[in-house]
XYZ file of C-alpha atoms in Angstrom:
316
model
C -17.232 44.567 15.595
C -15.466 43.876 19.131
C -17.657 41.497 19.930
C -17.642 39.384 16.491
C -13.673 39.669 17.192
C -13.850 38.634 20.354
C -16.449 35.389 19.285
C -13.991 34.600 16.476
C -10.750 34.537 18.501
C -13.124 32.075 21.141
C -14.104 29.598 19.020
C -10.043 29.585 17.714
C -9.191 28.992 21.235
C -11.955 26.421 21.800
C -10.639 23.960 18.775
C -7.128 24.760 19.196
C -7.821 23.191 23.171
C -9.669 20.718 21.389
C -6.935 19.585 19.843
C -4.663 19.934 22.372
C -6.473 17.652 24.629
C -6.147 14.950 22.183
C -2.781 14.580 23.140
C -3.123 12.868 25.817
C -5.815 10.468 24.944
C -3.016 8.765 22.336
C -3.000 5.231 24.170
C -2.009 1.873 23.409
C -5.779 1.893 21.172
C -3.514 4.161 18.781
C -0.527 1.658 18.132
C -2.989 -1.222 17.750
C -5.027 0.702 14.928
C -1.203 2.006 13.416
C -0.506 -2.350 13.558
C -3.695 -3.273 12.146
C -3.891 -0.569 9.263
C 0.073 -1.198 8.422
C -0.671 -5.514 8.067
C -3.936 -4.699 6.282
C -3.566 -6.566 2.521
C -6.384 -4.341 1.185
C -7.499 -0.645 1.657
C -8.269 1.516 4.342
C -11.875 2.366 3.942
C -12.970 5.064 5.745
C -16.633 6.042 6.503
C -18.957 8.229 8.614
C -22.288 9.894 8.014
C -23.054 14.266 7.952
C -19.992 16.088 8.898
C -18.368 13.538 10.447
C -18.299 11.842 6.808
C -16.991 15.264 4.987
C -14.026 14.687 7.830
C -13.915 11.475 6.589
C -13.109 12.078 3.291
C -10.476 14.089 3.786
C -8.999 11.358 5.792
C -8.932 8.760 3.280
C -7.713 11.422 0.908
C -4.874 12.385 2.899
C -3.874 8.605 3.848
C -4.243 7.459 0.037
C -1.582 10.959 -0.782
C 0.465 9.476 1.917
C 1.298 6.029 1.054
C -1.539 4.577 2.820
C -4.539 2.871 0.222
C -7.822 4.610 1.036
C -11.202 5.493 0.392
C -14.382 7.267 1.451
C -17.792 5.110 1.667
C -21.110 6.582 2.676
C -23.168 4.135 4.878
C -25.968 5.532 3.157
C -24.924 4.125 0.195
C -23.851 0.612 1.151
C -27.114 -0.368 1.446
C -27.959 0.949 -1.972
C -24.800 -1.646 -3.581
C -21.096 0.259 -2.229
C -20.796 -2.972 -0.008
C -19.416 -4.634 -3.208
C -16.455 -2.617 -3.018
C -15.295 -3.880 0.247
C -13.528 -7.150 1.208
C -12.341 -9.182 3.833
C -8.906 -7.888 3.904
C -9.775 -4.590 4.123
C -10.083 -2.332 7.058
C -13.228 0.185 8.114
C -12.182 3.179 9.790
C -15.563 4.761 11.395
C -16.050 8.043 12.266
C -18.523 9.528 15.124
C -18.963 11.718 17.557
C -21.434 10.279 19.089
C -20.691 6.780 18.505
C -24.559 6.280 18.143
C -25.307 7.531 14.342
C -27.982 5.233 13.443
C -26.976 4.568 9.598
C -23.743 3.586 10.692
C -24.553 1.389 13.445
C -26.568 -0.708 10.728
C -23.724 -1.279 8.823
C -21.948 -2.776 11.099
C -23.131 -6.236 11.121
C -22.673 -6.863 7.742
C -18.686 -5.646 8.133
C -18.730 -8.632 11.053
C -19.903 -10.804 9.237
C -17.675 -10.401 6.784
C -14.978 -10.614 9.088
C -13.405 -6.814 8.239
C -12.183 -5.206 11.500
C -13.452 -2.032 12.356
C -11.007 0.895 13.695
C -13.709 3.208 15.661
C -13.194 7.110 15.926
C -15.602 8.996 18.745
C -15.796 11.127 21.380
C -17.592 8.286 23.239
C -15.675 5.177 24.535
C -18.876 4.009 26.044
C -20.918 4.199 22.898
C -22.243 0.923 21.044
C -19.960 1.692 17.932
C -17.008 2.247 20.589
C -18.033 -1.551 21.952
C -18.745 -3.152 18.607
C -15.179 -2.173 17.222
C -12.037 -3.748 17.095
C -10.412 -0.717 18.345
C -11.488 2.398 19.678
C -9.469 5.554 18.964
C -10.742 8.038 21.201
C -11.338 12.018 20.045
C -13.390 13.462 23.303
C -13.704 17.164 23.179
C -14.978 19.284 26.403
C -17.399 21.173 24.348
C -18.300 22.469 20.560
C -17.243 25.919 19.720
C -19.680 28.518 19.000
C -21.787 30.417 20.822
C -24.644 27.884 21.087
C -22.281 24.778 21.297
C -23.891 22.538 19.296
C -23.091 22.460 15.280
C -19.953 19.897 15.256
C -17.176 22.420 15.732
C -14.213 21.218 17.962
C -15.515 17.891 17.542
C -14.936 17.513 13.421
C -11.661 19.793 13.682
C -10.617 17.099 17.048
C -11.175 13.914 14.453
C -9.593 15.656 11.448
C -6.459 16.242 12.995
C -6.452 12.733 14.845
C -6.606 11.497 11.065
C -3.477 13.539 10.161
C -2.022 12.087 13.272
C -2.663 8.396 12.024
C -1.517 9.575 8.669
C 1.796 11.094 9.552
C 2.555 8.268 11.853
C 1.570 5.326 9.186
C 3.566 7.358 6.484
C 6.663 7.234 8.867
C 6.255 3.657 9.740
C 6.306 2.842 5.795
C 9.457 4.685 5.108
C 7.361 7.168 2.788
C 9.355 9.969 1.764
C 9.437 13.380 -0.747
C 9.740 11.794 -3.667
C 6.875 9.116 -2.629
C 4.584 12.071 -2.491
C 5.093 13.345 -5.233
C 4.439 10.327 -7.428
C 0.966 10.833 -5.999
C 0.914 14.608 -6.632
C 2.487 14.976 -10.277
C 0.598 18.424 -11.218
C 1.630 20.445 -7.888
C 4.806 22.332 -7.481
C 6.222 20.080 -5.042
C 5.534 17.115 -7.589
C 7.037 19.458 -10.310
C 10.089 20.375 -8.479
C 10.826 16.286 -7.112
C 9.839 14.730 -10.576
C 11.607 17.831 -12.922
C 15.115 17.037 -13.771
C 18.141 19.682 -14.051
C 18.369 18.723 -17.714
C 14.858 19.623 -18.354
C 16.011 23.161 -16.753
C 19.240 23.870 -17.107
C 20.493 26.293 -19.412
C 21.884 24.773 -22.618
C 23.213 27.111 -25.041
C 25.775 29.967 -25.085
C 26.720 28.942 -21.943
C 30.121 31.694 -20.245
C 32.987 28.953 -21.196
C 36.715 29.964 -21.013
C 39.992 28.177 -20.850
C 42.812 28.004 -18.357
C 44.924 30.752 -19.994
C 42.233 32.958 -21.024
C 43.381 36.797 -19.635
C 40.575 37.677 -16.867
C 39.717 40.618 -18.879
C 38.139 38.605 -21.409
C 36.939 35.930 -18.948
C 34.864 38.865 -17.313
C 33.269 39.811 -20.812
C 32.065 36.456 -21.195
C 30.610 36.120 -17.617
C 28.680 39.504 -18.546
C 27.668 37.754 -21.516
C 26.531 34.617 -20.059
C 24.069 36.745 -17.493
C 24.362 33.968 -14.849
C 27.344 35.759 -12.756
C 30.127 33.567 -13.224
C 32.288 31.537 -16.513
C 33.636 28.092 -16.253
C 36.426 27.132 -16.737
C 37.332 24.379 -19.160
C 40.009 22.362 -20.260
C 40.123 19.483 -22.681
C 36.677 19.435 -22.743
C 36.697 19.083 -19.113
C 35.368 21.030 -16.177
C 38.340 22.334 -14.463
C 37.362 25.364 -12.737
C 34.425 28.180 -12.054
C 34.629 31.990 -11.306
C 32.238 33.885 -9.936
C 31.493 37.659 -10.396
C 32.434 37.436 -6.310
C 35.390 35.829 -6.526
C 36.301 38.595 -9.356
C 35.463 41.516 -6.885
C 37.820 39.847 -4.333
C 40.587 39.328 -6.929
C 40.425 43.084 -7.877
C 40.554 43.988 -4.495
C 44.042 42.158 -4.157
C 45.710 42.195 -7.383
C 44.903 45.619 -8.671
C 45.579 46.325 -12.284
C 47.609 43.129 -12.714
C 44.146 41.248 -12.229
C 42.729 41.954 -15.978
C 46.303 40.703 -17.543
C 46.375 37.222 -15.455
C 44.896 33.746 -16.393
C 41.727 32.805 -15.357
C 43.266 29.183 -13.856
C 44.805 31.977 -11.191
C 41.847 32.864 -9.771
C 39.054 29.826 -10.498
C 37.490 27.873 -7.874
C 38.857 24.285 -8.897
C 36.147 21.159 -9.006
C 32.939 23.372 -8.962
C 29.852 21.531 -7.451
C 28.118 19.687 -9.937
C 25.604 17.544 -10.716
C 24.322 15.333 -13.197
C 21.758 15.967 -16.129
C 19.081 13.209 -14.396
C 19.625 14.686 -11.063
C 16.427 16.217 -9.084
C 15.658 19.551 -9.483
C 14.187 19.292 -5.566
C 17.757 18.025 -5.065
C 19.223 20.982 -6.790
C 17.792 23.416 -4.656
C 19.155 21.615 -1.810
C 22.717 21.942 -2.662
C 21.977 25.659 -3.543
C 20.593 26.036 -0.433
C 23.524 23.800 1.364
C 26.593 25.370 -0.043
C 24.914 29.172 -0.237
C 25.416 29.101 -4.219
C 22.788 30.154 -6.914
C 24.329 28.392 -9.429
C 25.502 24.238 -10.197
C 26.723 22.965 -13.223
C 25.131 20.131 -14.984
C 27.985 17.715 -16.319
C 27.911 13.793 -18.150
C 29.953 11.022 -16.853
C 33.065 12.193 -18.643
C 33.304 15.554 -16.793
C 31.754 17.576 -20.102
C 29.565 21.016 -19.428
C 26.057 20.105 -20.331
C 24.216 23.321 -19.144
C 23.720 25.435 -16.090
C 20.908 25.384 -13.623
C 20.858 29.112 -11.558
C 18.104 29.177 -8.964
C 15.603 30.955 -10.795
C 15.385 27.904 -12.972
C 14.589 25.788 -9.809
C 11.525 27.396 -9.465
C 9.627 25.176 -11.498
């Protein structure tokens, strides 16, 4: 068992210095390829053959999630009619180790011919697909993990995370931002919570409403009755004020007895944070966050109490 630990944590260390040493093979190579993919009028097409095409995959998956056009295209089935989907103003990303896969090499020629510029990824600057590219980006690792140090390893881990590198940096130079991503990922909970509305949330009905003058006595029975820890306070049909079940521990503690008889206006926080109905509820849970609340009211144009949105409803 010590030893199978002792393998495991190895092979950890291997790719994490795999990765590592990338760092400082990030060269001019790498802004050329950022240039060339951001002035590109078509897609990113990314390709590669075995493992080093699984890698690729999840390249062009993360790039198209990201702002950036992509897809994956097996050389092993361009020759079989895939080149179709590729045109000149497109640009090939190809992935290998070696830089001297066989099946990839071959389709080279036809992307020259075709004029398509080919962004290179492999351990091997030397290699013919290293001297047939455009540009080389190079992902050189001292050795595969493992105990026999030959299944792709540190190489495949090395390439994925120079992809994520080219991703994150292409996402930044487009100005891509939350809400960007989640236009591309509507069903996760990230998409929910940046596409989700407070209005869609927001509590609605019976909502813990008192006026100015109402005695605190009865402004604390209808803040137990709302459940959310606080009343508001309104006025003409306007938002005036909030309490909190906070601020009425604090006014107790100073006022004494004379607390229950007094107005709520005495004691309300005036011009409570709010927000509007069409507001974000990713954006919501900011300002709760922010401000250290767990509760923002949801208000229309003219000031009016729509609903409430507490931060359990944020968890959408």
């Amino acid at each position: 068992m010590l030893n199978q630990i002792a393998l495991a944590r190895q092979c950890l260390r291997d790719e994490a210095e795999a990765i590592s040493g990338l760092i400082d093979q990030i060269d001019d190579e790498f802004d050329r390829a950022v240039a060339l993919i951001l002035s590109c009028k078509g897609k990113l097409i990314v390709t590669g053959v075995g493992k080093s095409g699984l890698i690729g995959a999840k390249i062009a998956a993360t790039m198209s999630s990201m702002g950036t056009p992509s897809f994956f295209v097996s050389p092993l089935d361009v020759f079989h009619g895939d080149l179709g989907v590729i045109a000149s103003d497109d640009v090939v990303l190809a992935i290998s180790n070696s830089g001297e896969t066989d099946e990839l090499l071959r389709f080279i020629p036809y992307l020259q011919e075709m004029g398509v510029p080919i962004i290179a990824m492999s351990g091997n600057p030397n290699s013919r697909l290293a001297r047939y590219a455009t540009i080389h980006i190079c992902v050189s690792v001292p050795h595969e993990a493992g105990p026999l140090g030959l299944a792709p390893t540190s190489s495949t881990t090395a390439a994925l995370a120079m992809g994520d590198a080219l991703a994150c940096v292409l996402a930044d130079a487009r100005g891509f931002e939350a809400k960007d991503f989640a236009h591309f990922h509507p069903g996760g909970s990230l998409g929910k919570r940046l596409l989700t509305t407070a209005a869609d949330v927001m509590q609605a009905s019976e909502l813990p409403v008192v006026s100015p003058e109402t005695p605190m006595r009865e402004a604390i029975v209808t803040m137990s009755k709302g459940r959310l820890g606080l009343c508001v306070i309104v006025e003409a049909d306007s938002v005036v004020g909030i309490i909190t079940d906070g601020d009425v521990r604090r006014a107790i503690e100073r006022s004494g007895d004379a607390f229950f008889q007094s107005p709520a206006k005495d004691f309300m926080t005036p011009n409570p944070c709010r927000v509007e109905p069409t507001e974000k509820i990713a954006t919501v849970e900011k300002i709760l966050q922010e401000k250290k609340i767990h509760c923002v009211l949801v208000t229309d144009e003219r000031n009016r109490l729509l609903g409430i949105v507490d931060s359990f409803r944020t968890n959408v």
